[in-house]
């Protein structure tokens, strides 16, 4: 199973490397967000009660998690491609480990998200953002973005496997991305949000990632927030990976 | 355990898809080692479902199947090692090179290192793809892609090969080339081959034996020659000028048997077709149903199909006519 997981992962990574343009474009989008939101909302830190010195410092984790959600929402598309092209059935008639097919999807989603998040953190730093908690903060941010990315990748994959319609996957992405990011503390401090929004944010996994990340990025690390929300996120990611595995089993039964 | 007389065997396969599509309704076949066996039937007859069950993709509602003595339900991993599968969409990765596709396929069977590299080179050579091995598959022509699909099915040297409508969508030249290659696989490599087709000519040319499948069951099995031989005499096909308003007259008296009429097309058999034609044409004239054209031919697979299924086979779209 480990050898098969490696080869199936290798296949997907090689496919990504074959299209270096796609990798660059996926990084341009968060750069644009960083630039646009960074300039547009530059002065919101001056609002009383915002609680951050520089908006760029505040913004970097927001853009990292927004990117983790948006880039992983598309994994259902490749699931549909592989079903329609016959690739999945071809693999299923070989002795390949069934678990390896799923493992590879999770690993590739995690690796690409980690890479993108690390690049955003570094570019944010180059643009002047500072992470006073030391190296722990950025590393925790990358790990949390991976958990969040895995969650949404598994959700999209499950949807693609079950409904097999590109429109549904696109719809999920369009429908969820903006509400999830704006109903969180990605761009605005919690204390300045309307009360009902604060309530929604508390149950929003995007916000869990942000609260945990900001807890570790601060000079005075908030371990309670980091471990509590991080743990919730880990649990949610595990549940969705299981759900996605279930839809894959369902597919095999329906052939 | 392993049976010496059959390599691929299915017995009483039933498969229903929700809500109530009965794709297979008790399909049974037995294929000897080294045989090229064809499943012939229109789209929707159950051919692909049969292949899906035999290749471990789908589970039957009831019935049993074995490949090389291994039960497809109880020992799917052993079956997978014994078979090569070329599906209608074999799903070679279009962005990857032909070589990447074949290497990966080999690795899924546990091959690797120099033996795999050699095997891949050998397959490219054999299928005339050596020059294209390191090009992305999306740049391949339809015929090249199909040959790569077959190579993918052969990388682990299976003893049985499944080909699901292998030449659908190919131009006549590519089709002829693939036929030659399939014939060689059976003759030189001793592979047991099960292929499905909705081309009568393909079944006629390529298979040692064939089964006509209709509504999820095998209606008749035999060699193409034996099946045609059962239809004694010539096939007479007459196209009438108009759909006959009244009867056709007494055609039996003129030597025609098994007369059937579909629209303006009259099909029948005669011991000596050429001798019967003048009398038949005169009888039709008298009955007020004059003929526009007449053909007399040795029995074809289409006639076999008509005899066993009850209507003609329309192979242009593989559907019922």
Coordinates of C-alpha atoms in Angstrom, one line a residue:
Chain A
X1 CA 0.0 0.0 0.0
X2 CA 2.8 2.4 0.8
X3 CA 4.5 1.8 -2.5
X4 CA 1.2 2.3 -4.4
X5 CA 0.5 5.5 -2.3
X6 CA 3.9 6.8 -3.4
X7 CA 3.3 6.0 -7.1
X8 CA -0.2 7.5 -7.1
X9 CA 1.1 10.6 -5.3
X10 CA 4.1 10.8 -7.7
X11 CA 1.7 10.6 -10.7
X12 CA -0.3 13.6 -9.4
X13 CA 2.7 15.7 -8.4
X14 CA 4.3 15.0 -11.8
X15 CA 1.1 16.2 -13.4
X16 CA 1.3 19.5 -11.4
X17 CA 5.0 20.0 -12.3
X18 CA 4.1 19.5 -16.0
X19 CA 2.0 22.6 -15.8
X20 CA 4.3 25.1 -14.0
X21 CA 2.1 27.9 -15.3
X22 CA -0.8 26.6 -13.3
X23 CA 1.4 26.6 -10.1
X24 CA 2.4 30.2 -10.7
X25 CA -1.2 31.3 -11.5
X26 CA -2.5 29.7 -8.3
X27 CA 0.0 31.8 -6.4
X28 CA -0.8 35.0 -8.2
X29 CA -4.4 35.0 -6.9
X30 CA -3.4 35.2 -3.2
X31 CA -0.8 37.8 -4.1
X32 CA -3.5 40.0 -5.6
X33 CA -5.6 39.5 -2.4
X34 CA -2.7 40.4 -0.3
X35 CA -2.1 43.6 -2.3
X36 CA -5.7 44.6 -2.8
X37 CA -7.0 43.9 0.7
X38 CA -3.7 45.2 2.2
X39 CA -4.2 48.6 0.6
X40 CA -8.0 48.8 0.7
X41 CA -8.2 48.0 4.4
X42 CA -4.9 49.5 5.5
X43 CA -6.4 52.0 7.9
X44 CA -8.9 49.7 9.6
X45 CA -6.3 49.0 12.3
X46 CA -6.8 52.6 13.4
X47 CA -10.4 51.7 14.4
X48 CA -10.6 51.6 18.2
X49 CA -10.5 48.0 19.4
X50 CA -9.0 46.4 16.3
X51 CA -6.0 45.3 18.4
X52 CA -3.3 45.0 15.7
X53 CA -0.4 47.3 14.9
X54 CA -0.2 46.6 11.2
X55 CA -2.9 45.5 8.9
X56 CA -0.5 43.5 6.8
X57 CA 0.5 41.4 9.9
X58 CA -3.2 40.8 10.5
X59 CA -4.0 40.0 6.8
X60 CA -1.3 37.3 6.1
X61 CA -3.1 34.5 8.0
X62 CA -6.4 35.7 6.4
X63 CA -5.0 35.3 2.9
X64 CA -3.3 32.0 3.7
X65 CA -6.6 30.4 4.9
X66 CA -8.7 31.9 2.1
X67 CA -6.2 30.4 -0.4
X68 CA -6.3 27.1 1.3
X69 CA -10.1 27.0 0.9
X70 CA -10.3 28.3 -2.6
X71 CA -7.6 26.2 -4.2
X72 CA -8.8 23.0 -2.6
X73 CA -12.5 23.5 -3.5
X74 CA -11.6 22.3 -7.0
X75 CA -10.4 18.8 -6.2
X76 CA -13.9 17.4 -7.1
X77 CA -13.2 18.4 -10.7
X78 CA -10.2 16.1 -11.1
X79 CA -12.3 13.3 -9.5
X80 CA -14.9 13.8 -12.2
X81 CA -12.3 14.0 -15.0
X82 CA -10.8 10.7 -13.8
X83 CA -14.2 9.0 -13.8
X84 CA -15.2 10.3 -17.2
X85 CA -11.9 9.5 -18.8
X86 CA -12.0 6.0 -17.5
X87 CA -8.8 6.4 -15.6
X88 CA -10.3 5.4 -12.2
X89 CA -11.8 2.3 -13.7
X90 CA -8.5 1.4 -15.3
X91 CA -6.8 1.6 -11.9
X92 CA -9.6 -0.4 -10.3
X93 CA -9.0 -3.3 -12.6
X94 CA -5.4 -3.5 -11.5
X95 CA -4.3 -4.8 -8.0
X96 CA -3.6 -1.2 -6.9
X97 CA -4.4 -0.7 -3.2
X98 CA -7.8 1.1 -3.0
X99 CA -6.5 3.0 0.0
X100 CA -3.6 4.3 -2.0
X101 CA -5.9 6.0 -4.5
X102 CA -7.5 8.0 -1.6
X103 CA -4.2 8.5 0.3
X104 CA -2.7 10.1 -2.7
X105 CA -5.5 12.7 -3.0
X106 CA -5.1 13.7 0.6
X107 CA -1.3 13.8 0.4
X108 CA -1.2 15.9 -2.8
X109 CA -3.8 18.3 -1.4
X110 CA -1.7 18.7 1.8
X111 CA 1.6 19.2 0.0
X112 CA 0.3 21.7 -2.5
X113 CA -1.5 23.7 0.3
X114 CA 1.6 23.6 2.5
X115 CA 3.7 24.9 -0.4
X116 CA 1.3 27.7 -1.3
X117 CA 0.9 28.7 2.3
X118 CA 4.6 28.9 2.9
X119 CA 5.1 31.0 -0.2
X120 CA 2.4 33.4 1.0
X121 CA 3.9 33.7 4.5
X122 CA 7.3 34.4 2.9
X123 CA 6.0 37.0 0.4
X124 CA 4.0 38.6 3.2
X125 CA 7.2 38.9 5.2
X126 CA 9.0 40.3 2.2
X127 CA 6.2 42.9 2.0
X128 CA 6.8 43.9 5.6
X129 CA 4.5 41.6 7.7
X130 CA 6.1 40.5 10.9
X131 CA 5.5 37.3 13.0
X132 CA 6.5 38.2 16.5
X133 CA 5.9 34.8 18.0
X134 CA 9.0 33.5 16.1
X135 CA 9.1 30.5 13.8
X136 CA 6.4 28.6 15.6
X137 CA 3.6 31.0 14.3
X138 CA 4.3 30.6 10.6
X139 CA 4.8 26.9 10.9
X140 CA 1.5 26.5 12.9
X141 CA -0.2 28.7 10.3
X142 CA 1.0 26.4 7.5
X143 CA -0.1 23.3 9.4
X144 CA -3.5 24.7 10.1
X145 CA -4.0 25.8 6.5
X146 CA -3.2 22.2 5.5
X147 CA -5.9 20.9 7.8
X148 CA -8.4 23.4 6.4
X149 CA -7.3 22.6 2.8
X150 CA -7.7 18.8 3.5
X151 CA -11.2 19.4 4.8
X152 CA -12.4 21.3 1.8
X153 CA -10.5 19.1 -0.7
X154 CA -12.3 16.1 0.8
X155 CA -15.6 17.8 0.7
X156 CA -15.2 18.8 -3.0
X157 CA -14.0 15.3 -3.8
X158 CA -17.0 13.7 -2.1
X159 CA -19.3 16.0 -4.0
X160 CA -17.6 15.2 -7.3
X161 CA -17.7 11.5 -6.7
X162 CA -21.4 11.5 -5.7
X163 CA -23.0 14.0 -8.1
X164 CA -20.5 13.8 -11.0
X165 CA -21.5 17.2 -12.2
X166 CA -18.9 19.9 -12.7
X167 CA -21.6 22.5 -12.0
X168 CA -22.1 21.2 -8.5
X169 CA -18.3 21.5 -7.7
X170 CA -18.2 25.0 -9.2
X171 CA -21.3 25.9 -7.3
X172 CA -19.9 24.7 -4.0
X173 CA -16.8 26.8 -4.5
X174 CA -18.7 29.9 -5.6
X175 CA -21.3 29.5 -2.9
X176 CA -19.0 28.8 0.0
X177 CA -15.8 30.7 -0.5
X178 CA -16.8 34.3 0.1
X179 CA -19.3 33.6 3.0
X180 CA -16.8 31.4 4.7
X181 CA -14.0 33.9 4.5
X182 CA -16.1 37.0 5.3
X183 CA -18.0 35.4 8.1
X184 CA -14.6 34.8 9.8
X185 CA -11.9 37.0 11.3
X186 CA -9.9 36.8 8.0
X187 CA -10.1 40.5 7.3
X188 CA -11.8 42.0 10.3
X189 CA -11.2 41.8 14.0
X190 CA -13.9 39.9 15.9
X191 CA -14.8 42.7 18.2
X192 CA -15.7 44.9 15.3
X193 CA -18.1 42.4 13.7
X194 CA -21.8 42.5 14.2
X195 CA -23.0 40.2 17.0
X196 CA -24.7 37.7 14.7
X197 CA -21.6 37.4 12.6
X198 CA -19.5 36.7 15.6
X199 CA -21.9 33.9 16.4
X200 CA -21.6 32.3 13.0
X201 CA -17.8 32.8 13.0
X202 CA -17.6 30.7 16.1
X203 CA -18.8 27.7 14.2
X204 CA -16.9 28.4 11.0
X205 CA -13.9 26.1 10.5
X206 CA -12.2 28.9 8.5
X207 CA -12.3 31.0 11.7
X208 CA -11.1 28.1 13.8
X209 CA -7.9 28.0 11.7
X210 CA -7.5 31.8 12.0
X211 CA -8.0 31.9 15.8
X212 CA -5.6 29.1 16.3
X213 CA -3.0 30.6 13.9
X214 CA -3.2 34.1 15.3
X215 CA -2.8 32.5 18.8
X216 CA 0.6 31.1 17.7
X217 CA 1.6 34.1 15.7
X218 CA 1.3 36.5 18.6
X219 CA 4.3 37.4 20.7
X220 CA 2.5 35.9 23.7
X221 CA 1.4 32.5 22.4
X222 CA -2.2 31.5 23.2
X223 CA -1.9 27.8 23.5
X224 CA -5.5 27.3 24.6
X225 CA -6.8 28.8 21.4
X226 CA -4.2 27.1 19.2
X227 CA -4.8 23.6 20.6
X228 CA -8.5 23.9 21.1
X229 CA -9.4 25.2 17.6
X230 CA -6.6 23.2 16.0
X231 CA -8.0 20.1 17.5
X232 CA -11.5 20.9 16.2
X233 CA -10.1 21.4 12.8
X234 CA -8.2 18.1 12.9
X235 CA -11.4 16.3 13.9
X236 CA -13.3 18.0 11.1
X237 CA -10.7 17.1 8.5
X238 CA -10.7 13.5 9.7
X239 CA -14.5 13.3 9.4
X240 CA -14.5 14.7 5.8
X241 CA -11.7 12.4 4.7
X242 CA -13.8 9.5 6.0
X243 CA -16.8 10.9 4.2
X244 CA -14.9 11.2 1.0
X245 CA -13.6 7.6 1.4
X246 CA -17.2 6.5 1.9
X247 CA -18.2 8.1 -1.4
X248 CA -15.3 6.3 -3.1
X249 CA -16.6 3.0 -1.7
X250 CA -20.0 4.0 -2.9
X251 CA -18.7 4.6 -6.4
X252 CA -17.1 1.1 -6.5
X253 CA -20.5 -0.4 -5.5
X254 CA -22.4 1.4 -8.2
X255 CA -20.2 0.5 -11.2
Chain B
X1 CA -9.5 -25.1 -8.6
X2 CA -8.0 -24.3 -12.0
X3 CA -10.0 -25.8 -14.8
X4 CA -8.1 -27.0 -17.8
X5 CA -10.9 -26.6 -20.3
X6 CA -12.0 -23.0 -19.7
X7 CA -10.0 -19.9 -19.0
X8 CA -12.9 -17.5 -18.7
X9 CA -16.2 -18.7 -17.4
X10 CA -19.4 -17.0 -16.4
X11 CA -22.6 -18.8 -15.2
X12 CA -26.0 -17.2 -14.7
X13 CA -24.8 -13.6 -14.3
X14 CA -27.6 -11.3 -13.2
X15 CA -27.1 -7.6 -12.7
X16 CA -29.8 -5.0 -12.1
X17 CA -29.2 -1.2 -12.0
X18 CA -31.6 0.9 -10.1
X19 CA -34.4 1.7 -10.6
X20 CA -35.2 -1.4 -12.8
X21 CA -32.7 -1.8 -15.6
X22 CA -31.9 -5.5 -15.9
X23 CA -28.5 -5.2 -17.6
X24 CA -27.8 -8.9 -17.4
X25 CA -30.4 -11.6 -17.1
X26 CA -28.6 -14.9 -16.7
X27 CA -25.6 -14.5 -19.0
X28 CA -23.4 -17.6 -19.3
X29 CA -20.2 -18.1 -21.3
X30 CA -17.3 -20.5 -21.3
X31 CA -14.1 -19.6 -23.1
X32 CA -11.2 -22.0 -23.7
X33 CA -7.6 -21.0 -23.2
X34 CA -6.1 -19.2 -26.2
X35 CA -9.5 -18.6 -27.7
X36 CA -10.7 -15.3 -29.2
X37 CA -14.3 -15.0 -28.1
X38 CA -16.7 -12.2 -29.2
X39 CA -19.8 -10.9 -27.5
X40 CA -21.9 -9.4 -30.2
X41 CA -24.9 -7.2 -29.6
X42 CA -26.2 -3.7 -29.8
X43 CA -25.6 -1.0 -27.2
X44 CA -27.5 -1.8 -24.0
X45 CA -27.4 -5.6 -24.6
X46 CA -25.3 -6.1 -21.5
X47 CA -21.9 -6.6 -23.1
X48 CA -20.1 -3.9 -21.0
X49 CA -21.8 -5.0 -17.8
X50 CA -20.5 -8.5 -18.4
X51 CA -17.0 -7.2 -18.9
X52 CA -17.3 -5.0 -15.8
X53 CA -18.2 -8.1 -13.7
X54 CA -15.5 -10.3 -15.2
X55 CA -12.8 -7.6 -14.6
X56 CA -13.8 -7.2 -10.9
X57 CA -15.2 -3.7 -11.4
X58 CA -18.9 -4.6 -10.7
X59 CA -20.5 -7.3 -8.6
X60 CA -23.3 -9.4 -10.0
X61 CA -26.6 -9.7 -8.1
X62 CA -26.3 -13.4 -8.6
X63 CA -24.3 -15.9 -10.7
X64 CA -20.6 -16.9 -10.6
X65 CA -17.6 -16.2 -12.8
X66 CA -14.0 -17.4 -12.8
X67 CA -10.9 -16.4 -14.6
X68 CA -8.0 -18.8 -14.8
X69 CA -9.7 -20.7 -12.0
X70 CA -10.0 -17.7 -9.7
X71 CA -13.5 -16.7 -8.5
X72 CA -14.0 -13.0 -9.4
X73 CA -16.0 -12.3 -6.2
X74 CA -13.8 -14.3 -3.7
X75 CA -10.4 -13.7 -5.2
X76 CA -10.5 -10.4 -7.0
X77 CA -6.8 -9.6 -6.5
X78 CA -5.7 -12.9 -8.2
X79 CA -8.1 -12.2 -11.0
X80 CA -6.7 -8.7 -11.4
X81 CA -3.2 -10.1 -11.8
X82 CA -4.4 -12.6 -14.5
X83 CA -6.2 -10.1 -16.7
X84 CA -5.5 -7.2 -18.9
X85 CA -8.3 -4.7 -19.6
X86 CA -8.8 -2.4 -22.5
X87 CA -12.0 -0.5 -21.7
X88 CA -13.9 1.8 -24.1
X89 CA -12.3 4.7 -22.3
X90 CA -9.0 3.4 -21.1
X91 CA -8.2 6.7 -19.5
X92 CA -4.5 7.1 -20.4
X93 CA -3.5 10.3 -18.7
X94 CA -3.5 12.8 -21.6
X95 CA -0.9 15.2 -20.1
X96 CA 1.5 12.4 -19.3
X97 CA 3.8 10.8 -21.9
X98 CA 3.1 7.4 -23.2
X99 CA 6.1 6.1 -21.3
X100 CA 4.9 7.6 -18.0
X101 CA 1.5 6.0 -18.4
X102 CA 3.0 2.5 -19.1
X103 CA 5.6 2.7 -16.4
X104 CA 2.9 3.6 -13.8
X105 CA 0.7 0.8 -15.0
X106 CA 3.6 -1.6 -14.6
X107 CA 4.3 -0.3 -11.1
X108 CA 0.7 -1.0 -10.0
X109 CA 1.4 -4.7 -10.7
X110 CA 4.6 -4.5 -8.6
X111 CA 7.0 -4.4 -11.6
X112 CA 10.0 -2.0 -11.5
X113 CA 13.6 -1.4 -12.4
X114 CA 15.2 -2.7 -15.5
X115 CA 12.6 -5.5 -16.2
X116 CA 9.9 -2.9 -16.4
X117 CA 11.9 -0.5 -18.5
X118 CA 12.6 -3.3 -20.9
X119 CA 9.0 -4.4 -21.0
X120 CA 7.8 -0.9 -21.7
X121 CA 10.4 -0.5 -24.5
X122 CA 9.3 -3.8 -26.0
X123 CA 5.6 -2.8 -26.0
X124 CA 6.4 0.5 -27.7
X125 CA 8.3 -1.3 -30.3
X126 CA 5.6 -3.9 -30.8
X127 CA 2.8 -1.3 -31.2
X128 CA 4.8 1.1 -33.4
X129 CA 4.9 3.8 -30.7
X130 CA 8.7 4.0 -30.1
X131 CA 8.9 7.4 -31.7
X132 CA 6.0 8.8 -29.7
X133 CA 6.9 7.2 -26.3
X134 CA 8.1 10.4 -24.8
X135 CA 5.4 12.6 -26.2
X136 CA 2.3 13.6 -24.2
X137 CA -0.6 11.3 -25.0
X138 CA -2.9 14.2 -25.9
X139 CA -0.8 14.6 -29.1
X140 CA -1.5 11.0 -30.2
X141 CA -3.9 10.1 -33.0
X142 CA -7.0 8.0 -32.3
X143 CA -5.3 4.9 -33.5
X144 CA -2.1 5.5 -31.5
X145 CA -4.1 6.1 -28.4
X146 CA -5.9 2.8 -28.9
X147 CA -2.6 1.0 -29.4
X148 CA -1.3 2.6 -26.2
X149 CA -4.5 1.4 -24.4
X150 CA -3.8 -2.2 -25.5
X151 CA -0.2 -1.9 -24.4
X152 CA -1.4 -0.7 -21.0
X153 CA -3.5 -3.8 -20.7
X154 CA -0.5 -6.0 -21.6
X155 CA 2.3 -4.6 -19.5
X156 CA 2.1 -7.3 -16.8
X157 CA 1.8 -10.2 -19.3
X158 CA -1.8 -11.2 -18.4
X159 CA -3.1 -14.6 -19.6
X160 CA -6.5 -13.1 -20.5
X161 CA -7.3 -9.9 -22.3
X162 CA -10.6 -8.0 -22.3
X163 CA -11.3 -5.6 -25.1
X164 CA -14.5 -3.6 -24.8
X165 CA -15.4 -2.3 -28.3
X166 CA -11.7 -1.9 -29.2
X167 CA -12.2 -0.3 -32.7
X168 CA -15.2 2.0 -32.0
X169 CA -14.3 5.4 -33.4
X170 CA -11.3 4.3 -35.3
X171 CA -10.9 5.0 -39.1
X172 CA -10.8 1.9 -41.3
X173 CA -7.0 1.9 -41.6
X174 CA -6.4 2.0 -37.9
X175 CA -9.2 -0.6 -37.4
X176 CA -7.5 -3.0 -39.8
X177 CA -4.1 -2.4 -38.1
X178 CA -5.7 -3.2 -34.7
X179 CA -7.4 -6.3 -36.0
X180 CA -4.0 -7.6 -37.2
X181 CA -2.5 -6.9 -33.8
X182 CA -5.3 -8.7 -31.9
X183 CA -5.0 -11.7 -34.2
X184 CA -1.3 -11.8 -33.5
X185 CA -1.8 -11.6 -29.7
X186 CA -3.9 -14.7 -29.8
X187 CA -1.8 -16.6 -32.4
X188 CA 1.7 -15.8 -31.1
X189 CA 1.2 -15.0 -27.4
X190 CA -1.6 -17.6 -26.7
X191 CA -3.7 -15.0 -25.0
X192 CA -7.3 -15.8 -24.2
X193 CA -9.3 -12.8 -25.6
X194 CA -12.8 -11.7 -24.8
X195 CA -13.9 -8.8 -27.0
X196 CA -17.2 -7.0 -27.3
X197 CA -18.2 -5.4 -30.5
X198 CA -21.2 -4.1 -32.4
X199 CA -19.5 -4.5 -35.7
X200 CA -20.6 -7.7 -37.4
X201 CA -17.5 -7.7 -39.6
X202 CA -15.3 -7.5 -36.6
X203 CA -16.9 -10.5 -35.0
X204 CA -16.7 -12.4 -38.2
X205 CA -13.1 -11.6 -38.9
X206 CA -11.6 -11.8 -35.5
X207 CA -13.3 -14.3 -33.3
X208 CA -12.9 -18.1 -33.0
X209 CA -16.3 -18.3 -31.5
X210 CA -18.9 -15.7 -30.7
X211 CA -22.1 -15.3 -28.7
X212 CA -24.9 -13.1 -29.7
X213 CA -26.2 -11.2 -26.7
X214 CA -29.7 -9.8 -26.5
X215 CA -31.4 -8.3 -23.4
X216 CA -28.7 -9.5 -21.1
X217 CA -28.6 -13.1 -22.2
X218 CA -26.7 -15.2 -24.7
X219 CA -29.1 -16.2 -27.4
X220 CA -26.7 -18.4 -29.4
X221 CA -23.0 -19.4 -29.3
X222 CA -20.8 -20.9 -32.0
X223 CA -18.2 -20.2 -34.6
X224 CA -19.2 -17.6 -37.2
X225 CA -19.1 -20.2 -39.9
X226 CA -21.2 -22.7 -38.0
X227 CA -23.8 -20.1 -37.2
X228 CA -24.0 -19.0 -40.8
X229 CA -24.0 -22.7 -41.9
X230 CA -27.1 -23.3 -39.8
X231 CA -29.0 -21.0 -42.1
X232 CA -29.3 -23.3 -45.0
X233 CA -29.4 -21.7 -48.4
X234 CA -29.0 -18.1 -49.6
X235 CA -30.3 -14.9 -48.1
X236 CA -32.7 -13.1 -50.5
X237 CA -33.4 -9.4 -49.8
X238 CA -35.9 -7.6 -51.8
X239 CA -36.6 -3.9 -51.6
X240 CA -40.1 -3.1 -52.6
X241 CA -41.1 0.1 -54.4
X242 CA -43.8 0.8 -51.8
X243 CA -44.9 -0.7 -48.6
X244 CA -47.3 -3.5 -49.7
X245 CA -50.9 -2.5 -49.3
X246 CA -52.3 -6.1 -49.6
X247 CA -50.5 -9.4 -49.3
X248 CA -47.3 -10.5 -51.0
X249 CA -48.7 -13.5 -52.9
X250 CA -47.6 -17.1 -52.5
X251 CA -43.9 -16.7 -52.2
X252 CA -43.4 -20.2 -50.6
X253 CA -44.5 -21.7 -53.9
X254 CA -41.6 -19.9 -55.5
X255 CA -39.1 -21.5 -53.1
X256 CA -38.8 -18.8 -50.4
X257 CA -38.7 -19.7 -46.7
X258 CA -38.6 -17.6 -43.5
X259 CA -40.1 -14.6 -45.2
X260 CA -40.2 -11.5 -43.1
X261 CA -41.1 -7.9 -43.9
X262 CA -39.8 -4.7 -42.3
X263 CA -41.3 -1.6 -44.0
X264 CA -40.3 -2.0 -47.7
X265 CA -37.6 -4.5 -47.0
X266 CA -38.4 -8.2 -47.5
X267 CA -35.9 -10.8 -46.2
X268 CA -36.2 -14.5 -46.9
X269 CA -34.1 -17.7 -47.5
X270 CA -34.0 -19.9 -50.6
X271 CA -32.0 -23.1 -51.3
X272 CA -30.9 -21.6 -54.7
X273 CA -31.5 -17.9 -54.5
X274 CA -30.6 -17.1 -58.1
X275 CA -33.0 -19.7 -59.5
X276 CA -35.9 -18.5 -57.3
X277 CA -35.6 -14.8 -58.1
X278 CA -37.5 -14.6 -61.5
X279 CA -40.5 -16.5 -60.1
X280 CA -40.5 -14.4 -56.9
X281 CA -40.4 -11.1 -58.8
X282 CA -43.3 -12.3 -61.0
X283 CA -45.3 -13.3 -58.0
X284 CA -44.7 -9.9 -56.3
X285 CA -45.8 -8.1 -59.5
X286 CA -49.0 -10.2 -59.6
X287 CA -49.6 -9.3 -55.9
X288 CA -49.3 -5.6 -56.7
X289 CA -46.0 -5.2 -54.7
X290 CA -43.3 -4.7 -57.4
X291 CA -39.7 -4.9 -56.4
X292 CA -37.2 -2.0 -56.7
X293 CA -34.0 -4.1 -56.1
X294 CA -33.0 -7.6 -55.3
X295 CA -29.9 -9.0 -53.7
X296 CA -28.9 -12.7 -53.2
X297 CA -26.1 -13.5 -50.8
X298 CA -24.5 -16.2 -48.9
X299 CA -25.8 -16.0 -45.3
X300 CA -24.1 -13.3 -43.2
X301 CA -23.9 -12.7 -39.5
X302 CA -26.6 -10.2 -39.9
X303 CA -28.9 -13.1 -41.1
X304 CA -27.8 -15.1 -38.1
X305 CA -28.7 -12.2 -35.9
X306 CA -32.1 -11.8 -37.5
X307 CA -32.8 -15.5 -37.1
X308 CA -32.0 -15.6 -33.4
X309 CA -33.0 -12.1 -32.2
X310 CA -35.9 -11.5 -34.5
X311 CA -34.9 -8.2 -36.0
X312 CA -32.0 -6.9 -38.1
X313 CA -28.8 -5.6 -36.6
X314 CA -28.2 -1.9 -37.2
X315 CA -24.4 -1.5 -36.7
X316 CA -24.2 2.1 -37.7
X317 CA -25.3 3.1 -34.3
X318 CA -25.4 -0.2 -32.6
X319 CA -29.0 0.2 -31.6
X320 CA -32.1 -1.7 -32.5
X321 CA -33.5 -0.9 -35.9

